[in-house]
CSV table of C-alpha atoms and ligand atoms in Angstrom, one decimal:
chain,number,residue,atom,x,y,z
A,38,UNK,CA,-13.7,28.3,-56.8
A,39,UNK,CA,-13.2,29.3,-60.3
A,40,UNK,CA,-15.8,31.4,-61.7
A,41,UNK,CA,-16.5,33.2,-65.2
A,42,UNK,CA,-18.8,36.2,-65.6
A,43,UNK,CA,-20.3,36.7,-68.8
A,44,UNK,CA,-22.4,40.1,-69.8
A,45,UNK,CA,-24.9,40.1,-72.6
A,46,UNK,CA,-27.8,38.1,-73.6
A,47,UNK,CA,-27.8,39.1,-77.6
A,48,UNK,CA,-26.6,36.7,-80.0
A,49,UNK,CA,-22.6,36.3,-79.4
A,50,UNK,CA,-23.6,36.5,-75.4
A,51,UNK,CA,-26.0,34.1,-75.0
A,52,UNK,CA,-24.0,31.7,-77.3
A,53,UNK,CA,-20.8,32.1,-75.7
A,54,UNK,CA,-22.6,31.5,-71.6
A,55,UNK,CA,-23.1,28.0,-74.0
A,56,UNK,CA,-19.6,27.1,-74.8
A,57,UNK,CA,-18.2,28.7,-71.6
A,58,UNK,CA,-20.9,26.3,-69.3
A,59,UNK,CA,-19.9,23.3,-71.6
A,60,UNK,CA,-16.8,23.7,-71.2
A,61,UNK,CA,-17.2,22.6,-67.3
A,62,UNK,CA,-14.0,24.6,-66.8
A,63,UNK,CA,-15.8,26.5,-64.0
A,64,UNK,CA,-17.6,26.0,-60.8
A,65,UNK,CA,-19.8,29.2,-61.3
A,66,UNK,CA,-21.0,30.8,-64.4
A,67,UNK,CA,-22.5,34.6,-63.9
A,68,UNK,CA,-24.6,35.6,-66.7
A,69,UNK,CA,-25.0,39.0,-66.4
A,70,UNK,CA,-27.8,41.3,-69.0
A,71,UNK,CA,-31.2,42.9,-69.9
A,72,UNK,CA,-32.6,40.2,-71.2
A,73,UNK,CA,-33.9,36.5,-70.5
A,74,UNK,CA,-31.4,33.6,-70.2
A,75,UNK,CA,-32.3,30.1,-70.0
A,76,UNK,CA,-29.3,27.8,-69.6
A,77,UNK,CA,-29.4,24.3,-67.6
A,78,UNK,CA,-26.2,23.0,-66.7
A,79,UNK,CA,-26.7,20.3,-63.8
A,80,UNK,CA,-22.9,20.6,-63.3
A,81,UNK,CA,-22.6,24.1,-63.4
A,82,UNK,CA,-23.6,26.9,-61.1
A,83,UNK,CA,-24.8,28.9,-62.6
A,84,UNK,CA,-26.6,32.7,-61.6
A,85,UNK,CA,-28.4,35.6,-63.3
A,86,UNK,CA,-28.2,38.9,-62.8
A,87,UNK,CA,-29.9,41.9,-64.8
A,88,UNK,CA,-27.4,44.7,-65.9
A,89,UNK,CA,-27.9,47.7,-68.0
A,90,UNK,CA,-24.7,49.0,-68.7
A,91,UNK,CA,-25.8,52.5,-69.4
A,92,UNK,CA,-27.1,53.0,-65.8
A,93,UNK,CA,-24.7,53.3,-62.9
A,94,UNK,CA,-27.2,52.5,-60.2
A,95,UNK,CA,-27.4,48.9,-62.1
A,96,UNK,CA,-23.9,48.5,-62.5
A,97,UNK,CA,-23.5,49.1,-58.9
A,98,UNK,CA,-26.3,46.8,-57.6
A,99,UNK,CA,-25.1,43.4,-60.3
A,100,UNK,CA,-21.6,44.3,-59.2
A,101,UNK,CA,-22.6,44.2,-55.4
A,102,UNK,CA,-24.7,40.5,-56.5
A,103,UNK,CA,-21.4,39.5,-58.2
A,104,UNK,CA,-19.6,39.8,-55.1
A,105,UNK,CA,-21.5,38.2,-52.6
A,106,UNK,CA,-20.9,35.3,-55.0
A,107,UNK,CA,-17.7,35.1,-55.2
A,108,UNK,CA,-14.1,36.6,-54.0
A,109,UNK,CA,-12.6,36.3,-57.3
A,110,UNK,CA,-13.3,36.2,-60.9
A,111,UNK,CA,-11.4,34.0,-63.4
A,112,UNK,CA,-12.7,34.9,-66.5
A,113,UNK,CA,-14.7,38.0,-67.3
A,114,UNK,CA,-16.4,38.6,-71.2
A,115,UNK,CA,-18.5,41.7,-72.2
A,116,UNK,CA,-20.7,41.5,-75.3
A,117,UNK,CA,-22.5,44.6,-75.1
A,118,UNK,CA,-22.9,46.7,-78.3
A,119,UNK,CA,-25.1,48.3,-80.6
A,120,UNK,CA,-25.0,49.5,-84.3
A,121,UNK,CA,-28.3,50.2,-85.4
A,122,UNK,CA,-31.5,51.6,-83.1
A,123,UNK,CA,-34.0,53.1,-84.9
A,124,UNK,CA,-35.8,53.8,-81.9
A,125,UNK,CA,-33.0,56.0,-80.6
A,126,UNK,CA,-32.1,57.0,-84.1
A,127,UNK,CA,-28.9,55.1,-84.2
A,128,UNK,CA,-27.7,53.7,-87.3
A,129,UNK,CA,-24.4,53.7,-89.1
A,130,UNK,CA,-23.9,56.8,-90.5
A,131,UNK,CA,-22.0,56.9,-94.5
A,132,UNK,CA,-21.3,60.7,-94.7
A,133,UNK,CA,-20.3,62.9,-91.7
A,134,UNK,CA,-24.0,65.0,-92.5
A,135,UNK,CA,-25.2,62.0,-90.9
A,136,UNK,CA,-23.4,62.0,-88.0
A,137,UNK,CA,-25.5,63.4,-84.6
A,138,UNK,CA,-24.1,64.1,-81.1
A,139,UNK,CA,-27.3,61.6,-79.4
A,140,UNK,CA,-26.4,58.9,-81.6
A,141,UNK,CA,-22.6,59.0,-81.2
A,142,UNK,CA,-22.7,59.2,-77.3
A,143,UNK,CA,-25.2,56.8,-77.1
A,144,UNK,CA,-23.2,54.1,-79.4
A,145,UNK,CA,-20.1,55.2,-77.3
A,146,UNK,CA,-22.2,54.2,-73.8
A,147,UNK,CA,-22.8,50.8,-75.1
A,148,UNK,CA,-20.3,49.8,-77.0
A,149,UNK,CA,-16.9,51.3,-75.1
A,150,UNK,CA,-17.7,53.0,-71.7
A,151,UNK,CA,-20.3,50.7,-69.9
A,152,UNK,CA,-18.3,47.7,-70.5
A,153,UNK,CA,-15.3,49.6,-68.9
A,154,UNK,CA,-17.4,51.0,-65.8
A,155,UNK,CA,-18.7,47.5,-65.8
A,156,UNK,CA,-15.1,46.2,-65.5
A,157,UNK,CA,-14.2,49.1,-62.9
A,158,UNK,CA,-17.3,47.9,-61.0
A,159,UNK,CA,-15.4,44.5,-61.0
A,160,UNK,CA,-12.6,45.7,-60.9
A,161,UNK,CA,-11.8,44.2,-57.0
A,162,UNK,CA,-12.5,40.8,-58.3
A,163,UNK,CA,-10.0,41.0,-60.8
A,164,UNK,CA,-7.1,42.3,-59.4
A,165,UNK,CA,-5.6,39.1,-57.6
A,166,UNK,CA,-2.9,37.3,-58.8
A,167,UNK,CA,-4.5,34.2,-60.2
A,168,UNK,CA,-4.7,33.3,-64.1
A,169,UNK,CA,-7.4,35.8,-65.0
A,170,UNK,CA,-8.7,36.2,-68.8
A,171,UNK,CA,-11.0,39.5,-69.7
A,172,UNK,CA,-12.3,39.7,-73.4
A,173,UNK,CA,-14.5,42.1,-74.6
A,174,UNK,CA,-16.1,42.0,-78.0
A,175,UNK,CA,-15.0,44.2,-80.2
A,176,UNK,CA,-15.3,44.7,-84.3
A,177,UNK,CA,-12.3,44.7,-87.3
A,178,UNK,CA,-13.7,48.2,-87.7
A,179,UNK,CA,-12.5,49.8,-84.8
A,180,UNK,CA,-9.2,49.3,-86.4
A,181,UNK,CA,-7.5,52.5,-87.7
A,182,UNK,CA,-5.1,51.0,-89.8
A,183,UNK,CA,-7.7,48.6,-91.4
A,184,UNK,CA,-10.3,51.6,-92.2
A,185,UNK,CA,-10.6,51.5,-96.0
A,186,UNK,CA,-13.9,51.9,-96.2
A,187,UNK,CA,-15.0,54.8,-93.9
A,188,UNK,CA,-18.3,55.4,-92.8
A,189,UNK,CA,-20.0,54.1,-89.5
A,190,UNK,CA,-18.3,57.2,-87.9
A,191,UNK,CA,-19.7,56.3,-84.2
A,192,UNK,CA,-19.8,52.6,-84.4
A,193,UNK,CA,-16.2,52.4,-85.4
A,194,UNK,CA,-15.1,55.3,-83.0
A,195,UNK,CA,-16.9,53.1,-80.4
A,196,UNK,CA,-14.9,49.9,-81.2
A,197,UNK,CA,-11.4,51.6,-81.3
A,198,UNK,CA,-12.2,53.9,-78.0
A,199,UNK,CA,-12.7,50.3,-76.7
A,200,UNK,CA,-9.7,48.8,-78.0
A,201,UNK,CA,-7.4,51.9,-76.5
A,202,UNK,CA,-9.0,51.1,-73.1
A,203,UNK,CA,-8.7,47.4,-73.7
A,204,UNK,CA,-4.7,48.2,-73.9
A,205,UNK,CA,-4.6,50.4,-71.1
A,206,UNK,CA,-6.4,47.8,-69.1
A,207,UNK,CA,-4.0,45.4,-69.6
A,208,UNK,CA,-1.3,47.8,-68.8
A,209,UNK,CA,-2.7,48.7,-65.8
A,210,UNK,CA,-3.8,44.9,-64.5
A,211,UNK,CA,-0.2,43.4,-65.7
A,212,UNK,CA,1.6,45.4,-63.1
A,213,UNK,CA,-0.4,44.1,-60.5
A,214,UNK,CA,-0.6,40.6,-61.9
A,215,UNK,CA,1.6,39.3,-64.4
A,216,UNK,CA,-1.0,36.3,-65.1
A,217,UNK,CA,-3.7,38.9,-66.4
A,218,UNK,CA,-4.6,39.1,-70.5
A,219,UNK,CA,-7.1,41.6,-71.0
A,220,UNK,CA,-8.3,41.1,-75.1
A,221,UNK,CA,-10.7,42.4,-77.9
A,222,UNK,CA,-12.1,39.9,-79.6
A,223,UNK,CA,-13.5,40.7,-83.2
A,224,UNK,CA,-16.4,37.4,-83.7
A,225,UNK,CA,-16.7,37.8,-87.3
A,226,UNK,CA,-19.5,38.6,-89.6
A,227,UNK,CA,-22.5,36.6,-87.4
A,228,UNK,CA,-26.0,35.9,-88.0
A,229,UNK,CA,-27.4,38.1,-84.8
A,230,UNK,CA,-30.0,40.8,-84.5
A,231,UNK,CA,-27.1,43.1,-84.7
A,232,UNK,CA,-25.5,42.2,-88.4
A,233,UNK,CA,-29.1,41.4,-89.8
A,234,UNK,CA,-29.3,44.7,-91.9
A,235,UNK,CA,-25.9,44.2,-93.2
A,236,UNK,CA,-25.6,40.6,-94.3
A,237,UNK,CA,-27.1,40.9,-97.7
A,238,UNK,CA,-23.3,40.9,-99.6
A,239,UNK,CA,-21.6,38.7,-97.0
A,240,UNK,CA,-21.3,34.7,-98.7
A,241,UNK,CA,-22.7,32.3,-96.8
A,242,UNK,CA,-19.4,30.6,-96.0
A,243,UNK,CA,-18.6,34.1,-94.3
A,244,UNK,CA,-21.6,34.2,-92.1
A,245,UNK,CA,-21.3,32.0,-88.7
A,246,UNK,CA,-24.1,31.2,-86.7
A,247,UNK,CA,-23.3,32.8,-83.4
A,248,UNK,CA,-22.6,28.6,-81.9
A,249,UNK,CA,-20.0,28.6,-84.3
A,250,UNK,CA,-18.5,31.8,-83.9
A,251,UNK,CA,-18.6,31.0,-79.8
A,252,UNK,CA,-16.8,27.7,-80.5
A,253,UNK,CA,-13.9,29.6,-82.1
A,254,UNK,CA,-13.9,32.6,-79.9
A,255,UNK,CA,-13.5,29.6,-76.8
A,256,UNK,CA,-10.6,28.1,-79.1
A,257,UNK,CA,-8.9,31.6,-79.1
A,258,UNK,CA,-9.6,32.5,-75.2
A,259,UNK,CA,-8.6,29.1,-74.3
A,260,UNK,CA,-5.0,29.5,-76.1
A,261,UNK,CA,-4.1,33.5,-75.0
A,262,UNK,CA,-1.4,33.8,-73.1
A,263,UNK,CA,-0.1,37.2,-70.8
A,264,UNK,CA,2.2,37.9,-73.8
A,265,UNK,CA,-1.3,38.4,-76.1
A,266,UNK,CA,-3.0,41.0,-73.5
A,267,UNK,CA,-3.7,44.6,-74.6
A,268,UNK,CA,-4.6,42.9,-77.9
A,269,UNK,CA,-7.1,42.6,-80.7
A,270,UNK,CA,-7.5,39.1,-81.9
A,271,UNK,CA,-10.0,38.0,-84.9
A,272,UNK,CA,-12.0,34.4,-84.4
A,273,UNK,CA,-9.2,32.8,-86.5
A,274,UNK,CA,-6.3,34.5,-83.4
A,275,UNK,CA,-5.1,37.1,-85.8
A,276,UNK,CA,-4.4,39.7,-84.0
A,277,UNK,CA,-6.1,42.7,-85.5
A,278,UNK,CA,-4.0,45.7,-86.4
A,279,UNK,CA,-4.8,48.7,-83.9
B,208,NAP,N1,-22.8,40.1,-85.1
B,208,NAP,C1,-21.7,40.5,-85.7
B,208,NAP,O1,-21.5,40.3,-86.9
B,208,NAP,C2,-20.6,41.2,-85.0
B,208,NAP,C3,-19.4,41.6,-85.7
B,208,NAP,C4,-18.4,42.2,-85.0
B,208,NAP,C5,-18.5,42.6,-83.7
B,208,NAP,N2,-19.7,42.2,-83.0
B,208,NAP,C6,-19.8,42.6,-81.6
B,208,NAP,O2,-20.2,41.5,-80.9
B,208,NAP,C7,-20.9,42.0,-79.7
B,208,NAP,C8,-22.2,41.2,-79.5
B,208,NAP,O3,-23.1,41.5,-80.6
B,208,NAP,P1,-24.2,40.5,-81.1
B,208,NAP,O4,-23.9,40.2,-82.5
B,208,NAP,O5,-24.4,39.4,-80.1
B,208,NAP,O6,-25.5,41.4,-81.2
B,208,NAP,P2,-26.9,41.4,-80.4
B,208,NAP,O7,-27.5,40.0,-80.5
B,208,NAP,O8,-27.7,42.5,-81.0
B,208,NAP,O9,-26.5,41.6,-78.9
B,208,NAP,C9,-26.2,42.9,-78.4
B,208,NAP,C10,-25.7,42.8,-77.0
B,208,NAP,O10,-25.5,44.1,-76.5
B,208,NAP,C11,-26.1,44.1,-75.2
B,208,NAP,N3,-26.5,45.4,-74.8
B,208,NAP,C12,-27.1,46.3,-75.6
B,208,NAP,N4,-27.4,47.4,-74.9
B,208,NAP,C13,-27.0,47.2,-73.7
B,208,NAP,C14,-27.0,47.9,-72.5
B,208,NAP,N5,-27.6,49.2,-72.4
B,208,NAP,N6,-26.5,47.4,-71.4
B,208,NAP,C15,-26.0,46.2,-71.4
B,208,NAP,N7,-26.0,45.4,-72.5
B,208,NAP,C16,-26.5,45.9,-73.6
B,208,NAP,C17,-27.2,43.1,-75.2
B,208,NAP,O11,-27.3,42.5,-73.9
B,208,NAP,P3,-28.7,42.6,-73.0
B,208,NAP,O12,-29.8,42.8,-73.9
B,208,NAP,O13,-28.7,41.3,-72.2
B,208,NAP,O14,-28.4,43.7,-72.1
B,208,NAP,C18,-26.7,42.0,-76.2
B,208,NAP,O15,-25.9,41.0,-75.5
B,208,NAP,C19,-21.1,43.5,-79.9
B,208,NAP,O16,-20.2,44.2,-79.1
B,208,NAP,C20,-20.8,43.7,-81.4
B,208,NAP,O17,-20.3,45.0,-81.6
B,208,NAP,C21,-20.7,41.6,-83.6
């Protein structure tokens, strides 16, 4: 049985459960988040489960549900991530005066290590030697080499913290199974609750609903190969500079 697992009912998540149960490429489809979902696939499994990332006692308990539906997983993609929470006082900072210790660890929680303890959680379902892809959504910011901008000092921290673990993921999974990729994948500027603040200079023709930004993420998950793991790919399959 071939069964994907995907985490995050935002935007970008609940798009990509979409493409990924339209596919019909998989028996089961795990959606795994806070929120609501509400997906009908008469020729799909498919199964809920309520995760908060930032809460081991909730990573423990989906993980445990995960099992019990299945031995293995074939394709595994985190969408978790924040950039701006009022509530929490989280929002990207443009001077280093701006930057505050709750704020950075809580953008580093969500954005870099609950997806990873999420993925350590799962980690028993992953490790056979079957064609396995893991993606997790990362940014273009996180990328050192491309910073020409600055600012967002815990956002873009976040994103390349995730990208370093991304790597040594793949490192670590391609010794025990040379069919592994393990990928970040940067969506693109997309119409979510997440970019809303920021879209006022971004053109139209730059600004993808999050349907169409799941149609081309598919496209790029559907063409990696093991030679492409421990890597950063855009929506177009650029890879990303690290
Ligand atoms: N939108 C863009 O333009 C853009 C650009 C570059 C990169 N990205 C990246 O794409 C990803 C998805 O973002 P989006 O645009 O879909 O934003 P969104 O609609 O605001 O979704 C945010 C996601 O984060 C999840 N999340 C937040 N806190 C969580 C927690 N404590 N535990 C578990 N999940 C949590 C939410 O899932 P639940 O509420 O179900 O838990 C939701 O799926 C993010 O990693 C983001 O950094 C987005």
């Amino acid at each position: 049985m071939r069964t994907a697992l995907i985490q995050g009912s935002g935007g970008l998540g609940s798009a990509l459960a979409q493409v990924v149960i339209e596919a019909r490429v998989f028996d089961q489809v795990i959606l795994a988040g806070r929120g609501q979902w509400s997906m009908d696939a008469p020729h799909t499994q498919i199964r809920t489960v309520p995760v908060d990332l930032t809460s081991d006692q909730s990573v423990a308990e989906a993980a445990g549900r995960v099992r019990s539906w299945c031995e293995r997983l074939h394709l595994v993609i985190t969408t978790a991530g924040v950039l701006t929470d009022p509530s929490r006082g989280i929002a990207p900072e443009k001077k280093l005066t701006e930057l505050t210790r709750e704020a950075f660890q809580s953008v580093m929680e969500v954005n870099c290590l609950g997806p990873f303890l999420w993925l350590k959680a799962l980690y028993p379902l992953i490790k056979h030697r079957e064609p396995v892809t893991i993606a997790t959504l990362s940014a273009r910011v996180g990328s050192i080499g491309d910073n020409r901008l600055g600012g967002w000092h815990s956002y873009r921290a976040s994103k390349a913290a995730q990208n370093m673990l991304t790597r040594n993921l793949a490192l670590e999974l391609g010794r025990l199974n040379p069919n592994a990729v393990v990928v970040g994948l940067h969506p693109g500027t997309v119409d979510t609750g997440l970019s809303k603040p920021y879209q006022k200079g971004v053109s139209p023709e730059h600004l993808f609903t999050p349907a169409q930004s799941a149609a081309y993420l598919w496209s790029v998950i559907q063409a990696l190969t093991p030679a492409d793991s421990g890597q950063v790919f855009d929506w177009k399959r650029v890879r990303i500079e690290p």
